PDB file of C-alpha atoms in Angstrom:
ATOM      1  CA  MET A   1       0.104   0.284  -0.035  1.00 52.00           C
ATOM      2  CA  LYS A   2       1.582   3.309  -1.064  1.00 70.00           C
ATOM      3  CA  CYS A   3      -0.412   5.982   0.796  1.00 80.00           C
ATOM      4  CA  GLN A   4      -3.287   4.938   3.672  1.00 86.00           C
ATOM      5  CA  VAL A   5      -6.184   7.850   3.386  1.00 90.00           C
ATOM      6  CA  LEU A   6      -8.344   7.742   6.766  1.00 93.00           C
ATOM      7  CA  ILE A   7     -10.401  10.334   8.868  1.00 95.00           C
ATOM      8  CA  ASP A   8      -8.372  11.159  11.908  1.00 95.00           C
ATOM      9  CA  TRP A   9     -10.697  13.283  13.959  1.00 96.00           C
ATOM     10  CA  LEU A  10     -14.744  14.203  13.483  1.00 97.00           C
ATOM     11  CA  THR A  11     -17.025  16.274  15.306  1.00 97.00           C
ATOM     12  CA  PHE A  12     -21.021  16.244  14.424  1.00 97.00           C
ATOM     13  CA  SER A  13     -24.356  17.290  16.204  1.00 96.00           C
ATOM     14  CA  VAL A  14     -27.697  16.117  15.754  1.00 96.00           C
ATOM     15  CA  LYS A  15     -31.077  17.883  17.375  1.00 94.00           C
ATOM     16  CA  GLU A  16     -31.430  14.823  19.569  1.00 93.00           C
ATOM     17  CA  THR A  17     -32.013  14.423  23.102  1.00 92.00           C
ATOM     18  CA  ASP A  18     -31.072  10.937  24.418  1.00 95.00           C
ATOM     19  CA  PRO A  19     -27.471  10.097  24.109  1.00 96.00           C
ATOM     20  CA  SER A  20     -28.124   6.446  24.003  1.00 97.00           C
ATOM     21  CA  LYS A  21     -30.226   6.825  20.690  1.00 96.00           C
ATOM     22  CA  VAL A  22     -27.628   8.831  19.191  1.00 97.00           C
ATOM     23  CA  ILE A  23     -24.862   5.857  20.027  1.00 97.00           C
ATOM     24  CA  GLN A  24     -27.241   3.548  18.974  1.00 97.00           C
ATOM     25  CA  THR A  25     -28.393   5.193  15.792  1.00 96.00           C
ATOM     26  CA  TYR A  26     -25.307   7.237  14.572  1.00 97.00           C
ATOM     27  CA  LEU A  27     -22.464   4.894  16.114  1.00 97.00           C
ATOM     28  CA  GLY A  28     -23.738   1.750  15.808  1.00 96.00           C
ATOM     29  CA  MET A  29     -22.120   0.999  19.325  1.00 97.00           C
ATOM     30  CA  ASP A  30     -23.501   0.117  22.835  1.00 97.00           C
ATOM     31  CA  PRO A  31     -24.346   2.656  25.120  1.00 97.00           C
ATOM     32  CA  ALA A  32     -23.397   0.527  27.879  1.00 97.00           C
ATOM     33  CA  LEU A  33     -19.798   1.081  26.864  1.00 97.00           C
ATOM     34  CA  PHE A  34     -19.766   4.601  27.636  1.00 97.00           C
ATOM     35  CA  GLN A  35     -19.275   6.116  31.066  1.00 97.00           C
ATOM     36  CA  ASP A  36     -20.270   9.567  32.039  1.00 95.00           C
ATOM     37  CA  THR A  37     -17.069  11.887  32.794  1.00 95.00           C
ATOM     38  CA  GLY A  38     -18.530  14.034  35.404  1.00 92.00           C
ATOM     39  CA  TYR A  39     -17.213  17.077  33.512  1.00 90.00           C
ATOM     40  CA  SER A  40     -18.908  19.602  30.946  1.00 88.00           C
ATOM     41  CA  LEU A  41     -17.583  20.291  28.026  1.00 89.00           C
ATOM     42  CA  MET A  42     -17.870  22.574  24.614  1.00 85.00           C
ATOM     43  CA  GLY A  43     -20.818  24.266  26.401  1.00 86.00           C
ATOM     44  CA  TYR A  44     -22.377  20.896  27.401  1.00 91.00           C
ATOM     45  CA  ASN A  45     -23.198  19.827  30.895  1.00 92.00           C
ATOM     46  CA  LYS A  46     -22.575  16.161  30.539  1.00 94.00           C
ATOM     47  CA  VAL A  47     -20.396  14.343  28.762  1.00 96.00           C
ATOM     48  CA  MET A  48     -20.050  10.700  27.978  1.00 97.00           C
ATOM     49  CA  ARG A  49     -16.888   8.640  26.873  1.00 97.00           C
ATOM     50  CA  PHE A  50     -15.593   5.223  25.596  1.00 98.00           C
ATOM     51  CA  SER A  51     -11.992   5.129  24.232  1.00 95.00           C
ATOM     52  CA  ASP A  52     -11.836   8.790  22.912  1.00 96.00           C
ATOM     53  CA  ILE A  53     -15.454   9.311  21.477  1.00 98.00           C
ATOM     54  CA  LEU A  54     -17.079  11.820  23.523  1.00 97.00           C
ATOM     55  CA  VAL A  55     -21.137  12.112  23.378  1.00 97.00           C
ATOM     56  CA  CYS A  56     -22.064  15.816  24.805  1.00 96.00           C
ATOM     57  CA  SER A  57     -25.888  16.282  25.493  1.00 95.00           C
ATOM     58  CA  GLU A  58     -27.723  18.499  28.264  1.00 91.00           C
ATOM     59  CA  GLY A  59     -26.289  21.916  26.615  1.00 88.00           C
ATOM     60  CA  ARG A  60     -25.960  25.195  27.801  1.00 83.00           C
ATOM     61  CA  GLU A  61     -29.882  27.304  26.957  1.00 76.00           C
ATOM     62  CA  ASP A  62     -28.738  31.094  26.623  1.00 74.00           C
ATOM     63  CA  ASP A  63     -29.545  34.157  24.073  1.00 68.00           C
ATOM     64  CA  TYR A  64     -26.545  32.896  21.903  1.00 70.00           C
ATOM     65  CA  PHE A  65     -26.994  29.017  22.655  1.00 68.00           C
ATOM     66  CA  LYS A  66     -30.115  26.959  21.723  1.00 72.00           C
ATOM     67  CA  ASP A  67     -31.391  23.536  21.033  1.00 80.00           C
ATOM     68  CA  MET A  68     -28.038  22.464  20.869  1.00 88.00           C
ATOM     69  CA  GLY A  69     -28.867  18.619  20.425  1.00 92.00           C
ATOM     70  CA  ILE A  70     -25.775  16.289  21.020  1.00 96.00           C
ATOM     71  CA  CYS A  71     -22.562  16.636  19.846  1.00 96.00           C
ATOM     72  CA  VAL A  72     -20.321  13.446  19.051  1.00 98.00           C
ATOM     73  CA  SER A  73     -16.670  13.783  18.526  1.00 97.00           C
ATOM     74  CA  MET A  74     -13.858  11.596  18.165  1.00 97.00           C
ATOM     75  CA  SER A  75     -10.084  12.180  17.385  1.00 95.00           C
ATOM     76  CA  GLY A  76      -8.321  10.251  15.685  1.00 94.00           C
ATOM     77  CA  ASN A  77      -7.856   6.930  18.537  1.00 95.00           C
ATOM     78  CA  GLY A  78     -11.458   7.453  18.696  1.00 97.00           C
ATOM     79  CA  CYS A  79     -11.838   6.977  14.835  1.00 97.00           C
ATOM     80  CA  ARG A  80     -10.072   3.759  14.817  1.00 95.00           C
ATOM     81  CA  THR A  81     -12.300   2.834  18.018  1.00 97.00           C
ATOM     82  CA  PHE A  82     -15.550   3.444  15.985  1.00 97.00           C
ATOM     83  CA  GLU A  83     -14.051   1.868  12.820  1.00 95.00           C
ATOM     84  CA  THR A  84     -13.655  -1.868  14.654  1.00 94.00           C
ATOM     85  CA  MET A  85     -16.427  -1.340  17.332  1.00 95.00           C
ATOM     86  CA  SER A  86     -19.018   0.006  15.035  1.00 96.00           C
ATOM     87  CA  LYS A  87     -21.943  -2.279  13.796  1.00 94.00           C
ATOM     88  CA  LEU A  88     -23.198   0.616  11.365  1.00 93.00           C
ATOM     89  CA  THR A  89     -23.687  -1.304   7.980  1.00 89.00           C
ATOM     90  CA  LEU A  90     -24.369  -0.306   4.133  1.00 82.00           C
ATOM     91  CA  ASP A  91     -25.830  -2.196   1.321  1.00 65.00           C
ATOM     92  CA  LEU A  92     -22.836  -2.428  -0.767  1.00 54.00           C
ATOM     93  CA  LYS A  93     -19.130  -3.530   0.701  1.00 50.00           C
ATOM     94  CA  ASP A  94     -16.058  -3.757  -0.827  1.00 49.00           C
ATOM     95  CA  LYS A  95     -15.366  -6.979  -2.749  1.00 44.00           C
ATOM     96  CA  GLN A  96     -13.405  -8.726  -0.182  1.00 46.00           C
ATOM     97  CA  GLY A  97     -15.393  -7.387   2.627  1.00 48.00           C
ATOM     98  CA  THR A  98     -12.161  -6.156   4.447  1.00 49.00           C
ATOM     99  CA  GLN A  99     -12.956  -2.315   5.050  1.00 63.00           C
ATOM    100  CA  SER A 100     -14.883  -1.036   7.661  1.00 75.00           C
ATOM    101  CA  VAL A 101     -18.062   0.825   6.378  1.00 91.00           C
ATOM    102  CA  ALA A 102     -18.460   2.605   9.548  1.00 94.00           C
ATOM    103  CA  PHE A 103     -17.269   5.842   8.563  1.00 95.00           C
ATOM    104  CA  PRO A 104     -19.388   5.676   4.975  1.00 94.00           C
ATOM    105  CA  ALA A 105     -22.833   4.610   6.973  1.00 95.00           C
ATOM    106  CA  LEU A 106     -22.621   7.276   9.587  1.00 96.00           C
ATOM    107  CA  PHE A 107     -21.906   9.832   6.395  1.00 95.00           C
ATOM    108  CA  GLN A 108     -24.747   8.431   4.653  1.00 94.00           C
ATOM    109  CA  LEU A 109     -27.042   8.668   8.101  1.00 95.00           C
ATOM    110  CA  LEU A 110     -25.725  12.710   8.438  1.00 95.00           C
ATOM    111  CA  ALA A 111     -26.466  13.517   4.936  1.00 95.00           C
ATOM    112  CA  SER A 112     -30.017  12.247   5.159  1.00 94.00           C
ATOM    113  CA  ASP A 113     -30.380  14.477   8.427  1.00 94.00           C
ATOM    114  CA  VAL A 114     -31.503  17.904   7.249  1.00 93.00           C
ATOM    115  CA  ASP A 115     -30.611  19.117  11.319  1.00 93.00           C
ATOM    116  CA  ALA A 116     -26.911  17.148  11.347  1.00 95.00           C
ATOM    117  CA  ASN A 117     -24.413  19.298  11.596  1.00 94.00           C
ATOM    118  CA  VAL A 118     -20.580  18.455  10.838  1.00 95.00           C
ATOM    119  CA  SER A 119     -18.354  20.884  12.581  1.00 94.00           C
ATOM    120  CA  ARG A 120     -15.409  19.365  11.876  1.00 95.00           C
ATOM    121  CA  ILE A 121     -13.421  16.616  10.117  1.00 96.00           C
ATOM    122  CA  ASP A 122      -9.935  15.780   9.548  1.00 95.00           C
ATOM    123  CA  ILE A 123      -8.586  13.633   6.772  1.00 96.00           C
ATOM    124  CA  ALA A 124      -5.136  11.962   6.859  1.00 95.00           C
ATOM    125  CA  CYS A 125      -3.225  10.713   4.355  1.00 95.00           C
ATOM    126  CA  ASP A 126       0.332   8.849   5.510  1.00 94.00           C
ATOM    127  CA  ASP A 127       3.110   8.265   3.143  1.00 94.00           C
ATOM    128  CA  ARG A 128       5.018   5.049   4.564  1.00 92.00           C
ATOM    129  CA  GLU A 129       7.370   4.801   0.643  1.00 91.00           C
ATOM    130  CA  GLY A 130       9.654   8.071   1.056  1.00 91.00           C
ATOM    131  CA  TYR A 131       7.238  10.085  -1.571  1.00 92.00           C
ATOM    132  CA  LEU A 132       7.420  13.253   0.432  1.00 92.00           C
ATOM    133  CA  ASP A 133      10.255  14.545   2.270  1.00 92.00           C
ATOM    134  CA  MET A 134      10.053  17.021   5.317  1.00 92.00           C
ATOM    135  CA  ASP A 135      13.176  18.669   4.419  1.00 91.00           C
ATOM    136  CA  LYS A 136      12.260  19.387   0.610  1.00 93.00           C
ATOM    137  CA  ILE A 137       8.865  20.531   1.822  1.00 92.00           C
ATOM    138  CA  ILE A 138      10.119  22.885   4.450  1.00 91.00           C
ATOM    139  CA  ALA A 139      12.666  23.956   2.384  1.00 91.00           C
ATOM    140  CA  LYS A 140       9.844  24.932  -0.273  1.00 91.00           C
ATOM    141  CA  ALA A 141       7.991  26.862   2.216  1.00 89.00           C
ATOM    142  CA  ARG A 142      10.694  28.861   3.539  1.00 90.00           C
ATOM    143  CA  ASP A 143      11.510  29.942  -0.267  1.00 90.00           C
ATOM    144  CA  ASN A 144       7.781  30.436  -0.891  1.00 87.00           C
ATOM    145  CA  ALA A 145       7.165  28.135  -3.271  1.00 85.00           C
ATOM    146  CA  VAL A 146       4.225  26.533  -2.098  1.00 82.00           C
ATOM    147  CA  ASN A 147       1.186  27.412  -4.874  1.00 82.00           C
ATOM    148  CA  SER A 148      -1.911  27.864  -2.903  1.00 81.00           C
ATOM    149  CA  ARG A 149      -4.900  30.400  -2.154  1.00 81.00           C
ATOM    150  CA  MET A 150      -3.754  30.021   1.243  1.00 80.00           C
ATOM    151  CA  ARG A 151      -1.296  32.943   2.269  1.00 79.00           C
ATOM    152  CA  ARG A 152      -0.458  32.061   5.501  1.00 83.00           C
ATOM    153  CA  ARG A 153       2.637  29.713   6.365  1.00 84.00           C
ATOM    154  CA  ASN A 154       3.875  28.416   9.756  1.00 87.00           C
ATOM    155  CA  ILE A 155       6.775  26.001  10.322  1.00 87.00           C
ATOM    156  CA  HIS A 156       6.991  24.504  14.188  1.00 84.00           C
ATOM    157  CA  GLU A 157      10.423  23.508  14.733  1.00 80.00           C
ATOM    158  CA  SER A 158      11.339  21.206  18.091  1.00 75.00           C
ATOM    159  CA  LEU A 159      14.693  20.447  19.584  1.00 71.00           C
ATOM    160  CA  ASP A 160      15.063  17.959  22.214  1.00 70.00           C
ATOM    161  CA  CYS A 161      18.774  19.742  22.520  1.00 64.00           C
ATOM    162  CA  VAL A 162      20.895  17.698  21.034  1.00 66.00           C
ATOM    163  CA  ASN A 163      18.959  16.639  17.516  1.00 65.00           C
ATOM    164  CA  LYS A 164      15.786  17.811  15.577  1.00 63.00           C
ATOM    165  CA  ALA A 165      12.970  16.417  17.164  1.00 65.00           C
ATOM    166  CA  GLY A 166      10.526  17.211  14.318  1.00 78.00           C
ATOM    167  CA  ALA A 167       9.362  20.444  11.955  1.00 86.00           C
ATOM    168  CA  THR A 168       5.432  20.753  11.242  1.00 92.00           C
ATOM    169  CA  LEU A 169       4.190  23.079   8.256  1.00 93.00           C
ATOM    170  CA  TYR A 170       1.201  24.435   8.606  1.00 93.00           C
ATOM    171  CA  ILE A 171      -0.733  26.131   5.347  1.00 92.00           C
ATOM    172  CA  GLY A 172      -3.511  28.245   6.231  1.00 89.00           C
ATOM    173  CA  ALA A 173      -4.476  30.368   9.358  1.00 87.00           C
ATOM    174  CA  PRO A 174      -5.382  28.649  12.468  1.00 86.00           C
ATOM    175  CA  SER A 175      -8.930  30.485  12.313  1.00 85.00           C
ATOM    176  CA  SER A 176      -9.585  29.386   8.591  1.00 86.00           C
ATOM    177  CA  SER A 177     -12.199  26.560   7.839  1.00 90.00           C
ATOM    178  CA  PHE A 178      -9.664  24.464   5.869  1.00 92.00           C
ATOM    179  CA  ARG A 179      -6.221  24.189   6.681  1.00 93.00           C
ATOM    180  CA  VAL A 180      -3.065  21.647   5.771  1.00 94.00           C
ATOM    181  CA  ARG A 181      -0.903  20.260   8.535  1.00 94.00           C
ATOM    182  CA  ILE A 182       2.052  18.167   7.396  1.00 95.00           C
ATOM    183  CA  TYR A 183       4.514  16.233   9.683  1.00 93.00           C
ATOM    184  CA  ASP A 184       6.942  13.706  10.410  1.00 91.00           C
ATOM    185  CA  LYS A 185       4.717  11.471  12.106  1.00 90.00           C
ATOM    186  CA  ALA A 186       7.477   8.830  12.710  1.00 89.00           C
ATOM    187  CA  LEU A 187       9.412  11.295  14.456  1.00 85.00           C
ATOM    188  CA  GLU A 188       6.640  12.257  16.411  1.00 84.00           C
ATOM    189  CA  GLN A 189       5.838   8.401  17.340  1.00 84.00           C
ATOM    190  CA  GLY A 190       9.341   7.476  18.090  1.00 84.00           C
ATOM    191  CA  GLU A 191       8.772   4.841  15.709  1.00 87.00           C
ATOM    192  CA  PRO A 192      11.564   3.902  12.728  1.00 89.00           C
ATOM    193  CA  GLY A 193      11.296   4.185   9.241  1.00 90.00           C
ATOM    194  CA  HIS A 194       9.573   6.719   6.915  1.00 92.00           C
ATOM    195  CA  TRP A 195       6.008   8.205   7.893  1.00 92.00           C
ATOM    196  CA  VAL A 196       5.110  11.742   6.636  1.00 94.00           C
ATOM    197  CA  ARG A 197       1.502  12.720   7.225  1.00 94.00           C
ATOM    198  CA  VAL A 198      -0.198  15.119   5.709  1.00 95.00           C
ATOM    199  CA  GLU A 199      -3.883  16.174   7.170  1.00 95.00           C
ATOM    200  CA  LEU A 200      -6.747  18.258   5.917  1.00 94.00           C
ATOM    201  CA  VAL A 201      -8.431  20.255   8.719  1.00 93.00           C
ATOM    202  CA  MET A 202     -11.766  21.180   7.520  1.00 93.00           C
ATOM    203  CA  ARG A 203     -14.069  23.138   9.590  1.00 90.00           C
ATOM    204  CA  SER A 204     -17.815  24.492   9.381  1.00 82.00           C
TER     205      SER A 204
END
């Protein structure tokens, strides 16, 4: 496999009031897996969690926030948990039946729900074959050789006092609805071999 493309973050909300129903209907998972965290988050008074999947309910009500429904947010680890544990199905499956259909099934549900809102989705593309060279990418960004409508470029470099500990290139502003992040995932994870990740961060 030359490159692997996966969903690495997803946040969506639906106009429901029962978190158990949302867990069953939209995640295809057992609500009994989720435990009350005891804290509030993102304007919601109740947060239930399993792995890195958060289900937020009982949204605050004021002049600015009304009928917030239920918000589901999953980080990269939560996305992998969802893929492996969800019971959501589709009529069409891949020929070998080896790939998870959890995300296609979830997106089908969200697309058919006029009140559903996807507020963030990150798409990650992993290069493990050596096609992308981080040093060349950083050099091109410094030389202003990146062709993009997004004018904002940021390079974040870190050192561990002896060796370079990694560099990340951001294309697009932090507040932008679309941003690209490129970094050495192998270095970040402390793994041998080549692993450069390109992430597309999309909001709203």
